[in-house]
CSV table of C-alpha atoms in Angstrom, one decimal:
chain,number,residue,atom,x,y,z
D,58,UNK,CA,2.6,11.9,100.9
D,59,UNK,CA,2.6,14.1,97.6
D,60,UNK,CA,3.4,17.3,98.3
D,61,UNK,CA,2.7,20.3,95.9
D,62,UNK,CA,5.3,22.9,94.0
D,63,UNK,CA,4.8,24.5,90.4
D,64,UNK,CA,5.7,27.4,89.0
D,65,UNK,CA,1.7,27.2,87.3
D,66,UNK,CA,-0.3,27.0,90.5
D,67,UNK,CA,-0.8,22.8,90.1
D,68,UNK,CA,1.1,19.9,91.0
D,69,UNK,CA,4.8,19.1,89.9
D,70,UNK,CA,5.7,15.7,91.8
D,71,UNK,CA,8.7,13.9,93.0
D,72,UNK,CA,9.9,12.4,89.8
D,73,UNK,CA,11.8,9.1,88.8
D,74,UNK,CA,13.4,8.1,86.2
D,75,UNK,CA,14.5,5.2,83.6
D,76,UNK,CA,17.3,2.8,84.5
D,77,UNK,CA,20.7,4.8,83.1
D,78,UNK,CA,23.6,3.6,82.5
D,79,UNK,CA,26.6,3.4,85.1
D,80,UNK,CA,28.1,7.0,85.2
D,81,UNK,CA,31.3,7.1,83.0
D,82,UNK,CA,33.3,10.0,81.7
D,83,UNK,CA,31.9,11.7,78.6
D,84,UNK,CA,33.8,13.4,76.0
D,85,UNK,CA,32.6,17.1,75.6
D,86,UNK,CA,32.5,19.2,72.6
D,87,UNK,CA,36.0,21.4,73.5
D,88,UNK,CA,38.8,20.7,75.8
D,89,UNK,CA,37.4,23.0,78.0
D,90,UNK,CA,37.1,20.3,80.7
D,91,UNK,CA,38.9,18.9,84.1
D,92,UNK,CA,39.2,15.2,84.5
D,93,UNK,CA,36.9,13.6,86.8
D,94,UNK,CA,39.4,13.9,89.5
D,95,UNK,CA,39.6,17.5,89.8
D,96,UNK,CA,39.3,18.3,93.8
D,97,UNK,CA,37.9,21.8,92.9
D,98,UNK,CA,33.8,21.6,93.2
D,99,UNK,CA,31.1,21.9,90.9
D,100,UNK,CA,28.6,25.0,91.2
D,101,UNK,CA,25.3,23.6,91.3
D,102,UNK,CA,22.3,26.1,91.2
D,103,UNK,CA,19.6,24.4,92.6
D,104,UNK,CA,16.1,24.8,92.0
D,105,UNK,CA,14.6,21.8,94.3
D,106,UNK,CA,13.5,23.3,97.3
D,107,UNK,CA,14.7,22.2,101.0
D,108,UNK,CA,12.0,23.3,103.4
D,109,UNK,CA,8.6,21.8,103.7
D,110,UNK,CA,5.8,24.6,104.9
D,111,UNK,CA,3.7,21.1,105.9
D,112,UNK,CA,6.8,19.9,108.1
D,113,UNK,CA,8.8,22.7,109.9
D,114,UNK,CA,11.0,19.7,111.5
D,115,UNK,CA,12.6,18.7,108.1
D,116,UNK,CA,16.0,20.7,107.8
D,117,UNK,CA,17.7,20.7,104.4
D,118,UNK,CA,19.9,17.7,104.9
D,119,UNK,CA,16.2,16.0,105.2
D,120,UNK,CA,15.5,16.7,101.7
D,121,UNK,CA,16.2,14.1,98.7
D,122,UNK,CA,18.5,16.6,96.6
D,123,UNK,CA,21.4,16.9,99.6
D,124,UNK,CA,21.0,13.9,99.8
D,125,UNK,CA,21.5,13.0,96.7
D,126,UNK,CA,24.2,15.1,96.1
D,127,UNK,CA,26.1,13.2,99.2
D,128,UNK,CA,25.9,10.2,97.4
D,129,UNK,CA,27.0,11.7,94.1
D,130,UNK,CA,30.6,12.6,96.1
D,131,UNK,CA,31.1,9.4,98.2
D,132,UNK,CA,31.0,7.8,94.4
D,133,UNK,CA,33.1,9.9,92.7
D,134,UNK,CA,34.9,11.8,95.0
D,135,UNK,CA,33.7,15.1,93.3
D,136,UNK,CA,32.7,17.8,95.1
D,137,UNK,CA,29.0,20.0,95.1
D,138,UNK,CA,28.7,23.7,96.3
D,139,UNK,CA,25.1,24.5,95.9
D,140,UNK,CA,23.4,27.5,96.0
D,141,UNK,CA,19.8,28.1,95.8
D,142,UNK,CA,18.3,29.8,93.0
D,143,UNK,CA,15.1,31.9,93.0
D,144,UNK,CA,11.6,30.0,92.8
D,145,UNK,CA,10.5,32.6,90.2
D,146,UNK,CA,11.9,33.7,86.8
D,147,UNK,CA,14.0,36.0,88.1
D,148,UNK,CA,16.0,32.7,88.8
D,149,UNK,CA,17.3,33.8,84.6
D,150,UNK,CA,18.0,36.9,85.4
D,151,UNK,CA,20.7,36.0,88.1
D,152,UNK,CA,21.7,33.4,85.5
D,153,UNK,CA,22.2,36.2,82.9
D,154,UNK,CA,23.7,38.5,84.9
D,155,UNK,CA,26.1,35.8,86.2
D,156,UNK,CA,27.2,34.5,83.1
D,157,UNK,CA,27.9,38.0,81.3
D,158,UNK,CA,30.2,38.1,84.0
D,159,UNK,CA,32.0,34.8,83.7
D,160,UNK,CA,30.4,33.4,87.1
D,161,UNK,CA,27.4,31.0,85.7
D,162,UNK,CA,26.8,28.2,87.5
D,163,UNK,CA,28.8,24.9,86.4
D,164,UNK,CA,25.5,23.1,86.5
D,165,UNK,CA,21.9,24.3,87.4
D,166,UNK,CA,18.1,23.4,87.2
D,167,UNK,CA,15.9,25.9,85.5
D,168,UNK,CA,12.3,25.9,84.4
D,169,UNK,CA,12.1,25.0,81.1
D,170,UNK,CA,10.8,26.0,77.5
D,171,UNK,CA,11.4,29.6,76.6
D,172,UNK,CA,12.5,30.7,80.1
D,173,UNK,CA,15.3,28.1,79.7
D,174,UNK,CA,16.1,29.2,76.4
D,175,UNK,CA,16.3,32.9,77.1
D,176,UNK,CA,19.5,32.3,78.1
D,177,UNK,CA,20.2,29.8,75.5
D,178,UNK,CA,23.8,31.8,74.9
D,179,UNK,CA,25.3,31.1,78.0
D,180,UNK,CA,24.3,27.4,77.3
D,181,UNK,CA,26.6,24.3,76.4
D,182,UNK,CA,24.4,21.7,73.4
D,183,UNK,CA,23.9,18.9,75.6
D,184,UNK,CA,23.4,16.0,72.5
D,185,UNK,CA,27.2,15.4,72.3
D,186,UNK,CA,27.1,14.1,76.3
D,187,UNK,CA,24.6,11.4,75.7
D,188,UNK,CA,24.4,8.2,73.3
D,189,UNK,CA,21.5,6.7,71.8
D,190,UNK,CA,20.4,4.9,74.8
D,191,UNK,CA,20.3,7.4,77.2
D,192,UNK,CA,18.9,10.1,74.4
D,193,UNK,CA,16.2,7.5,73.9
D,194,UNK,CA,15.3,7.3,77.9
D,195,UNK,CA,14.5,10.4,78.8
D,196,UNK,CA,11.1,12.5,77.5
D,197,UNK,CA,11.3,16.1,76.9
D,198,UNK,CA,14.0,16.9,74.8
D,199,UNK,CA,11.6,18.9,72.9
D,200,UNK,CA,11.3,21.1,75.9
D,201,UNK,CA,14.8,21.9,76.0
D,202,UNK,CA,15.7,22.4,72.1
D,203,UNK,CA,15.7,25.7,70.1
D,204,UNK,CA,13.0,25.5,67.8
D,205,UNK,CA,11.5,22.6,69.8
D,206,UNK,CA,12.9,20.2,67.6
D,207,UNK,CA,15.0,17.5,68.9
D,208,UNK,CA,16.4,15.9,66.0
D,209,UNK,CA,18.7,18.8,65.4
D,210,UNK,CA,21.2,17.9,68.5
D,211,UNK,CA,23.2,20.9,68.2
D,212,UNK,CA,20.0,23.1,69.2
D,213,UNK,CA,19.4,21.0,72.3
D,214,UNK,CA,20.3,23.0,75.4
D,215,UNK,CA,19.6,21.2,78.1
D,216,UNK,CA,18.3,18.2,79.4
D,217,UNK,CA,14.7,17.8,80.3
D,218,UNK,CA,14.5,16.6,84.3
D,219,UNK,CA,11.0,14.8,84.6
D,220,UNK,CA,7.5,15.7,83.3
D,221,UNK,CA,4.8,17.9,85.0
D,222,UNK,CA,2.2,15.2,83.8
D,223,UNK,CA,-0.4,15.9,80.8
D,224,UNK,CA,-3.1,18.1,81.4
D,225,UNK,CA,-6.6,16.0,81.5
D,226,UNK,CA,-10.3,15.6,81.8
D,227,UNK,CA,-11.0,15.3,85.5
D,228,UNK,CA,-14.7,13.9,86.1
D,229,UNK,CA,-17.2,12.2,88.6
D,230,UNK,CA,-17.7,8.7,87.5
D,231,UNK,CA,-21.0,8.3,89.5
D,232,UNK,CA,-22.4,11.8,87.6
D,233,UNK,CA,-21.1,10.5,84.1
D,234,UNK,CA,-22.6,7.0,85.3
D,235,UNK,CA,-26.3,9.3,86.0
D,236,UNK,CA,-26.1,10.8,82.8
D,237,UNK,CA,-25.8,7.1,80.4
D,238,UNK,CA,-21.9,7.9,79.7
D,239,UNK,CA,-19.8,5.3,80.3
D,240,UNK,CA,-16.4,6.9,81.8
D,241,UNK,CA,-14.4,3.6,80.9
D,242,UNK,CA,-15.4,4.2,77.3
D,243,UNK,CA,-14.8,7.9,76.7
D,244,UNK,CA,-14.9,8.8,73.0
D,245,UNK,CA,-11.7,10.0,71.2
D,246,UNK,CA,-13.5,11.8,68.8
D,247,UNK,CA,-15.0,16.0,69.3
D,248,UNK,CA,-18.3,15.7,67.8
D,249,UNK,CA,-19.1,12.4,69.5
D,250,UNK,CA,-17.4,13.6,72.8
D,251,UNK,CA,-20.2,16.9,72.6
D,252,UNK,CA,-23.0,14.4,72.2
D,253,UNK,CA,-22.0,12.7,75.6
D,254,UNK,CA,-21.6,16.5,77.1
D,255,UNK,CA,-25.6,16.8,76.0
D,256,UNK,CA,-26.3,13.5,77.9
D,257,UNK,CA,-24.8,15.1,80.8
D,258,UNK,CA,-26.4,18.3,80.6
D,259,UNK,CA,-29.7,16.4,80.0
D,260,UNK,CA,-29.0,14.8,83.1
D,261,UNK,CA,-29.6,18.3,85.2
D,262,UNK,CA,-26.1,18.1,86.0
D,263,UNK,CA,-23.3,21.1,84.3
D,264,UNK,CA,-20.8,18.9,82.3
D,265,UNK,CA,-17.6,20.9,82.3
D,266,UNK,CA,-16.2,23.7,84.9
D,267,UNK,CA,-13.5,25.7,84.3
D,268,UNK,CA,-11.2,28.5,85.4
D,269,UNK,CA,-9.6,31.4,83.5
D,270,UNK,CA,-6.6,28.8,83.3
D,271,UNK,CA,-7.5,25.8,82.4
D,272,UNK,CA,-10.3,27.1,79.9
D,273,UNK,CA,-7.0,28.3,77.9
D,274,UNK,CA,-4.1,27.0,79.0
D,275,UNK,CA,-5.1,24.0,79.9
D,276,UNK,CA,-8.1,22.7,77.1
D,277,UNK,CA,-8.1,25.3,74.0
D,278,UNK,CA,-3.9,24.8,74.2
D,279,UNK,CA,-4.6,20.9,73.6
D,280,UNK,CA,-6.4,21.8,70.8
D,281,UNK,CA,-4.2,24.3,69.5
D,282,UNK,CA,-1.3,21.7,69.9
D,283,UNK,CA,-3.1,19.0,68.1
D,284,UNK,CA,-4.5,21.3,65.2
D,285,UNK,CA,-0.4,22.6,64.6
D,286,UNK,CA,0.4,19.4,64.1
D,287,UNK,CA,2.1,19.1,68.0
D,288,UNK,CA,5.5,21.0,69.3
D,289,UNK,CA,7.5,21.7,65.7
D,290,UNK,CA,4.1,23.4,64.6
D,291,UNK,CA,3.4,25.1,68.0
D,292,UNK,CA,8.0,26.5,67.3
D,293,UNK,CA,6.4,27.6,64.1
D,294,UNK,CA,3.3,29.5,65.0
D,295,UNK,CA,5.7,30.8,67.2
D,296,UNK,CA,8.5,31.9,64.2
D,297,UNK,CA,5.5,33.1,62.3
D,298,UNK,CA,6.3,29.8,59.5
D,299,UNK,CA,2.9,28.8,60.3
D,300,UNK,CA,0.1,31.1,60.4
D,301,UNK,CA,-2.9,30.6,63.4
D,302,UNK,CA,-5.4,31.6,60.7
D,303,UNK,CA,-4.4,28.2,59.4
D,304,UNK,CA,-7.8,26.4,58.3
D,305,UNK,CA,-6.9,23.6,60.6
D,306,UNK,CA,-6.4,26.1,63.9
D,307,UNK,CA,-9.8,27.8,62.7
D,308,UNK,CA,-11.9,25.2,63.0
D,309,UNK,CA,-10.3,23.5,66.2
D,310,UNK,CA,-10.9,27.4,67.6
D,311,UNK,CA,-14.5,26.9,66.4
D,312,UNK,CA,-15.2,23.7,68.3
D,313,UNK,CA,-13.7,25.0,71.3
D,314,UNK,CA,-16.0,27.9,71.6
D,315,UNK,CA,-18.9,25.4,71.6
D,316,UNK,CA,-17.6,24.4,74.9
D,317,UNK,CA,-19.2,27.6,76.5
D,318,UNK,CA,-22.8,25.8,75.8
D,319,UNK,CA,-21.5,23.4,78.4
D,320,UNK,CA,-19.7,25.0,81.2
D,321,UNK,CA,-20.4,27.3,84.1
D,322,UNK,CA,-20.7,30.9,82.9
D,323,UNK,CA,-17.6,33.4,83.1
D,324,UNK,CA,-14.5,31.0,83.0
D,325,UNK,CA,-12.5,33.3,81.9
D,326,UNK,CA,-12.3,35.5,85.2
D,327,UNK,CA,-13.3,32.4,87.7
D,328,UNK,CA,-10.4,31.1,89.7
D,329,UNK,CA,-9.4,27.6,88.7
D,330,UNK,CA,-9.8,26.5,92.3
D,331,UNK,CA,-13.5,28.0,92.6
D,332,UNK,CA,-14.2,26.2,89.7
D,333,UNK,CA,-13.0,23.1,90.7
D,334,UNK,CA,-15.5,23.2,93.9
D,335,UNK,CA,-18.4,22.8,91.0
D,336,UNK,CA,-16.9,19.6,90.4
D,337,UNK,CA,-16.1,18.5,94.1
D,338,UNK,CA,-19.6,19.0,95.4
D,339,UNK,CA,-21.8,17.6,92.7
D,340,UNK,CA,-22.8,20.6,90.6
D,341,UNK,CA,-20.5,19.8,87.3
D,342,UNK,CA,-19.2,16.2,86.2
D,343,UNK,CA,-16.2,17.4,85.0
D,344,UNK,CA,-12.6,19.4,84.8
D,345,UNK,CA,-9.6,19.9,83.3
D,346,UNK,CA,-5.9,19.4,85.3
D,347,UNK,CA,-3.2,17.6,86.2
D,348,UNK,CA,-1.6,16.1,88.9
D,349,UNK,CA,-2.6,18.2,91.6
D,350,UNK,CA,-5.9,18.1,90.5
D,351,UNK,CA,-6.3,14.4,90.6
D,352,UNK,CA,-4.5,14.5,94.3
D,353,UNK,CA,-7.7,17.0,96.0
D,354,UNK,CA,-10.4,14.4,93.5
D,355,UNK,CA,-9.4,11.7,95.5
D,356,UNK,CA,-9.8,13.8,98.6
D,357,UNK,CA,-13.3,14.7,98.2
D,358,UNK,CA,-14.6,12.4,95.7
D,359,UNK,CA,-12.9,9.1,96.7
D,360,UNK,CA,-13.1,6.1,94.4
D,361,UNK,CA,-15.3,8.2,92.6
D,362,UNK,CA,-12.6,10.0,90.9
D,363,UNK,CA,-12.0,9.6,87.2
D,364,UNK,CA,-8.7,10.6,84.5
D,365,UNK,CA,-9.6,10.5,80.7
D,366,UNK,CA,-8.2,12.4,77.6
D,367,UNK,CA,-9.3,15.5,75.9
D,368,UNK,CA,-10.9,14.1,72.9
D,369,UNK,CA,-9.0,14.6,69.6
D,370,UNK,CA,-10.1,17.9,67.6
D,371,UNK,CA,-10.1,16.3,64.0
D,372,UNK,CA,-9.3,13.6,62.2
D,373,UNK,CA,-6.0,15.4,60.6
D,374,UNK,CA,-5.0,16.4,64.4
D,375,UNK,CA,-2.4,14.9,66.4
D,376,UNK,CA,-4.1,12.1,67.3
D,377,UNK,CA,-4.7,11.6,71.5
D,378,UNK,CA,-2.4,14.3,71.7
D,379,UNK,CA,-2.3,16.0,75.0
D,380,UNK,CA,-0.1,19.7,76.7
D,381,UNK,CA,2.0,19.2,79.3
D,382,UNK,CA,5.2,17.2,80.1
D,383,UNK,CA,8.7,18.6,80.8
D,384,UNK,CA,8.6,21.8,82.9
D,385,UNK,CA,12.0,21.3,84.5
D,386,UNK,CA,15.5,21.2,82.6
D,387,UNK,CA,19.2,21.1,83.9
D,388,UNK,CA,21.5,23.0,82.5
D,389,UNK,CA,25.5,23.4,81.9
D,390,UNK,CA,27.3,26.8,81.9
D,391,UNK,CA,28.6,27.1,78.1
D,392,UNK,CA,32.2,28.7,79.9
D,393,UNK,CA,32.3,25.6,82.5
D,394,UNK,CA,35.4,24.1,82.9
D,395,UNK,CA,34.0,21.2,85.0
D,396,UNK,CA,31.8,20.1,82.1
D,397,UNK,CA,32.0,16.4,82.5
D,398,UNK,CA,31.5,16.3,86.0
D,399,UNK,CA,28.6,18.6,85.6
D,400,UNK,CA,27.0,15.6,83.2
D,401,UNK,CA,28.3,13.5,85.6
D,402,UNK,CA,26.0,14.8,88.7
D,403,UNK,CA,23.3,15.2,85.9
D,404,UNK,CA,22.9,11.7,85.1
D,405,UNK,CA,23.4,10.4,88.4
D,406,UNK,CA,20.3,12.4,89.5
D,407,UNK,CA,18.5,11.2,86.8
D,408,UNK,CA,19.4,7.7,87.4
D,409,UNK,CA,16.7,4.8,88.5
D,410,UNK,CA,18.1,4.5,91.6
D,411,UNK,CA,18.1,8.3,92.7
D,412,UNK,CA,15.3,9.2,91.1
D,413,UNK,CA,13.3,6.1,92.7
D,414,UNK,CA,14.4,7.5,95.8
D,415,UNK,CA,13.2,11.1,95.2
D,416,UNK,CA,9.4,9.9,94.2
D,417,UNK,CA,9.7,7.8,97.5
D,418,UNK,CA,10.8,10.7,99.7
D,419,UNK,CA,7.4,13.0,98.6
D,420,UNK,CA,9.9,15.8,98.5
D,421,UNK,CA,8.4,18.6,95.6
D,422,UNK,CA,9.5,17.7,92.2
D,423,UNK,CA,8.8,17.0,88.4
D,424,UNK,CA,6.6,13.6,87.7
D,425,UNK,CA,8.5,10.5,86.6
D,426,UNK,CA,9.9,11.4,83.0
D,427,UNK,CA,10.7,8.2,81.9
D,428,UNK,CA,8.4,5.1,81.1
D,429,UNK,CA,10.3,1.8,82.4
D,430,UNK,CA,9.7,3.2,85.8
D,431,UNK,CA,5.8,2.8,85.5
D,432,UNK,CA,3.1,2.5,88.0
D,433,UNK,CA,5.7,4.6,90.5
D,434,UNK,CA,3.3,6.5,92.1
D,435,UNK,CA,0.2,4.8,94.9
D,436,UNK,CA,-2.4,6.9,92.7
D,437,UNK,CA,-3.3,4.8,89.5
D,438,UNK,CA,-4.5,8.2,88.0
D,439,UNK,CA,-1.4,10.4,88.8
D,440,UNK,CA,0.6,7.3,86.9
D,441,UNK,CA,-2.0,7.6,84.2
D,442,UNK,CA,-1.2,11.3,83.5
D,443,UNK,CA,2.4,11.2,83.9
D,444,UNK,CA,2.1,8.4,81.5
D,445,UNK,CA,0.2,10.8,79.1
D,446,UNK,CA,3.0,13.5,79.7
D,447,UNK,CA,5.6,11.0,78.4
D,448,UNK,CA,4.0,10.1,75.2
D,449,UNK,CA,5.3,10.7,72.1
D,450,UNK,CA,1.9,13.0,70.9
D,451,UNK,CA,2.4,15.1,74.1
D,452,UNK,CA,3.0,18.6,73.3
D,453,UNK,CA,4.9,20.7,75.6
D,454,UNK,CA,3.1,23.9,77.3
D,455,UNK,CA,2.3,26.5,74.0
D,456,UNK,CA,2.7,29.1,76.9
D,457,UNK,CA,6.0,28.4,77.4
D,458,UNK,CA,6.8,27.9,73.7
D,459,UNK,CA,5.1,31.9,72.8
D,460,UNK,CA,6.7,34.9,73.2
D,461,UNK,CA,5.3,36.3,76.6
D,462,UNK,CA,3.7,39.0,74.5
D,463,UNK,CA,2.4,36.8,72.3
D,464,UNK,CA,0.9,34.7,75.9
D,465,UNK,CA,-0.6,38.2,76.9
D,466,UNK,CA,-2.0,38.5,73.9
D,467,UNK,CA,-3.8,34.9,73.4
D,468,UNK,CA,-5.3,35.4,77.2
D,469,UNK,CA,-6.6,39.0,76.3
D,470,UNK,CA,-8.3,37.6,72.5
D,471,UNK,CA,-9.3,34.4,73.8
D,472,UNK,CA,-11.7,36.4,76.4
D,473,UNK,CA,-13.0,38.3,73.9
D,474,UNK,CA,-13.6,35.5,71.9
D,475,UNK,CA,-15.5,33.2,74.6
D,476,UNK,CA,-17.4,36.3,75.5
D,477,UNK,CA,-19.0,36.3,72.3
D,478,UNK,CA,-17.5,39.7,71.5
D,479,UNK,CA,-15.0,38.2,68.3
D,480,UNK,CA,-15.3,35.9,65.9
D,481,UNK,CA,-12.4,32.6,65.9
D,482,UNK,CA,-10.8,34.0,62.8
D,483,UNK,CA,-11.1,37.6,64.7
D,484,UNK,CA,-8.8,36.5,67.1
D,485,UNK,CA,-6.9,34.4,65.2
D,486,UNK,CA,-5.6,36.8,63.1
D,487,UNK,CA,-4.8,39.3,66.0
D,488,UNK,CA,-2.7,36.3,67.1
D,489,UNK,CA,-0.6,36.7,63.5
D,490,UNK,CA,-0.3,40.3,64.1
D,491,UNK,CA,0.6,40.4,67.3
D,492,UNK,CA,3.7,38.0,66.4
D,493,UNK,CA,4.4,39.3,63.6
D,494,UNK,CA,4.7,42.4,65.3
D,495,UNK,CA,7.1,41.1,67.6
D,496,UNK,CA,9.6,39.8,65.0
């Protein structure tokens, strides 16, 4: 059983992860450290949750992470206090306030993105504590990096803890099959991808629902991503290097209006779960989402259910690139003085073996955010996305990347825009002033 927790109102899973190696001692960037030895715990802020509103009989001992931890002191003889941290983003604030006061945690996991780094100061750069190998294992780093770009380690403050999946088109095969579209051969390509959505509107049926979510967040975001060239371009739209007005970002915003020819009217303002009821009983043939999305296909549409990508925007875009992967992140207290063992209990959650274990348990959790544990998962789709979400094209969320005024800003322009009420370089340009206002 998948059960369902995210910050974004869709499915993170219980993750897994790529075979790592034993657990040894790493050398940290100061002598600010204990030996392994040390009989005085870690802190550990948790963020996994340990009650199950589907099974009231599950105590917190029942749940993967305690679990986990357990094993993590039988091995090493290190002790765990954990403490829970909130489920929202005041979980930073209680990190912040802690850590101006010398009490962060030793070890904790965050959201990730700029939530994580808006507290980047407290944080200890995380490249130093892994080699190549184990750098190479895990996805996400960009996720976790100032700027978004991993390849400069000493901006990498954290370390990215599974993958919430890539967002995707979500469809009916037997409506696709109606219209003459063949759902095993979607195009990669816009215009060609609009020429199927014709065949299905010819067919009576409304090719594409979506919500005041995933008509953003969720599809024009993909674009976005793509057109930017993927997360260093989406760090500098953010810094204001690049500008949205960008001739490449215009016309991606161009094609994405021409969705609204296709969709149910008002996406902007319809819930994403109303509009996924379009999809479940018959009246569209497809949707954007993720994980959770593909979890309540399969509930009412059977084998009927069907994953495929968001078509690529242009030929100098990103190419198959899609939004999503790492949400989640742990993170290590820059005034620790347990640093190593904080690592420690990092990469032995993260192992194969634990992290096989969590996806088998169906506690709440990221997806798998490694590839060599593939096909984890009894849904072939759910492994298809979080395969997606670990791909090297995959762009992590642009709404976590933005300033939230810059966010607030996108969803109010982006309404106007798919109202009819701006033009793309309208609201493209309000985007530049908005963040330029903000530096």
């Amino acid at each position: 059983m998948i059960n369902s927790l995210s910050r974004r109102g869709f499915l993170s899973l219980a993750g897994a992860a790529a075979v790592v190696p034993a657990v040894t001692a790493c050398t940290p960037g100061n002598g600010n450290s204990t030996s392994a030895s040390s009989k005085e715990p870690i802190t550990f802020w948790s963020g996994f949750p340990t009650t199950d509103s589907n099974d009231k009989s599950k105590k917190p001992a029942d749940f993967w992470i305690n679990q986990a931890i357990g094993r993590f002191t039988a091995k090493t003889g290190v002790e765990v206090k954990v403490e829970e941290l909130p489920g929202d983003a005041t979980m930073f604030t209680k990190i912040r306030t802690a850590s101006i006061g010398g009490k962060g945690p030793d070890v904790a996991s965050v959201w990730s993105g700029s939530y994580m780094l808006s507290v980047g100061d407290f944080l200890e750069p995380m490249r130093q504590y892994f080699d190549d190998t184990e750098f190479a294992a895990l996805s996400g780093w960009p996720a976790v990096t100032e700027g978004f770009d991993p390849t400069q380690g000493d901006k990498i403050l954290g370390v990215p803890n599974g993958t919430d999946g890539a967002m995707a088109l979500l469809f009916n095969a037997e409506q696709l099959d109606r219209a003459g579209v063949d759902p095993a051969g979607w195009p990669n390509e816009f215009d060609t991808w609009i020429g199927e959505l014709d065949k299905i509107k010819t067919s009576g049926v409304t090719p594409l629902t979506l919500g005041k979510l995933n008509y953003l967040y969720f599809t024009y975001d993909t674009w976005l991503a793509q057109a930017a060239g993927g997360p260093p371009g989406i760090g500098e739209l953010s810094s204001g290097a690049k500008k949205f007005t960008d001739p490449a970002i215009v016309d991606a915003t161009t094609k994405w209006l021409r969705l609204r020819d296709y969709t149910v009217p008002g996406a902007p303002t319809i819930e994403d779960t109303q509009a996924s009821q379009q999809l479940f009983n018959g009246k569209a043939a497809m949707s954007v989402g993720g994980a959770g999305g593909v979890r309540q296909l399969r509930k009412k549409l059977g084998d009927k259910s069907g994953a495929g990508k968001l078509p690529t925007i242009s030929a100098t875009a990103i190419q198959g690139g899609t939004v999503g992967g790492c949400g989640n992140a742990f993170i290590v207290s820059k005034n620790s003085k347990r640093k190593e063992q904080s690592v420690e209990l990092i990469k032995h959650l993260l192992s194969a073996e634990e992290q096989r274990t969590f996806a088998e348990s169906g506690d709440p959790g990221p997806l798998v955010g490694r590839t060599d544990l593939s096909d984890l998962y009894p849904d072939p789709l759910v492994n298809q996305l979080q395969a997606w979400g670990v791909e090297a094209s995959n762009t992590f969320w642009p709404d976590n990347t933005f300033p939230a005024d810059l966010v607030s800003e996108l969803g109010a322009q982006a309404q106007l825009a798919w109202n009819g009420d701006i033009g793309a370089e309208e609201f493209l340009a309000k985007l530049d002033a908005k963040r330029d206002s903000l530096q």
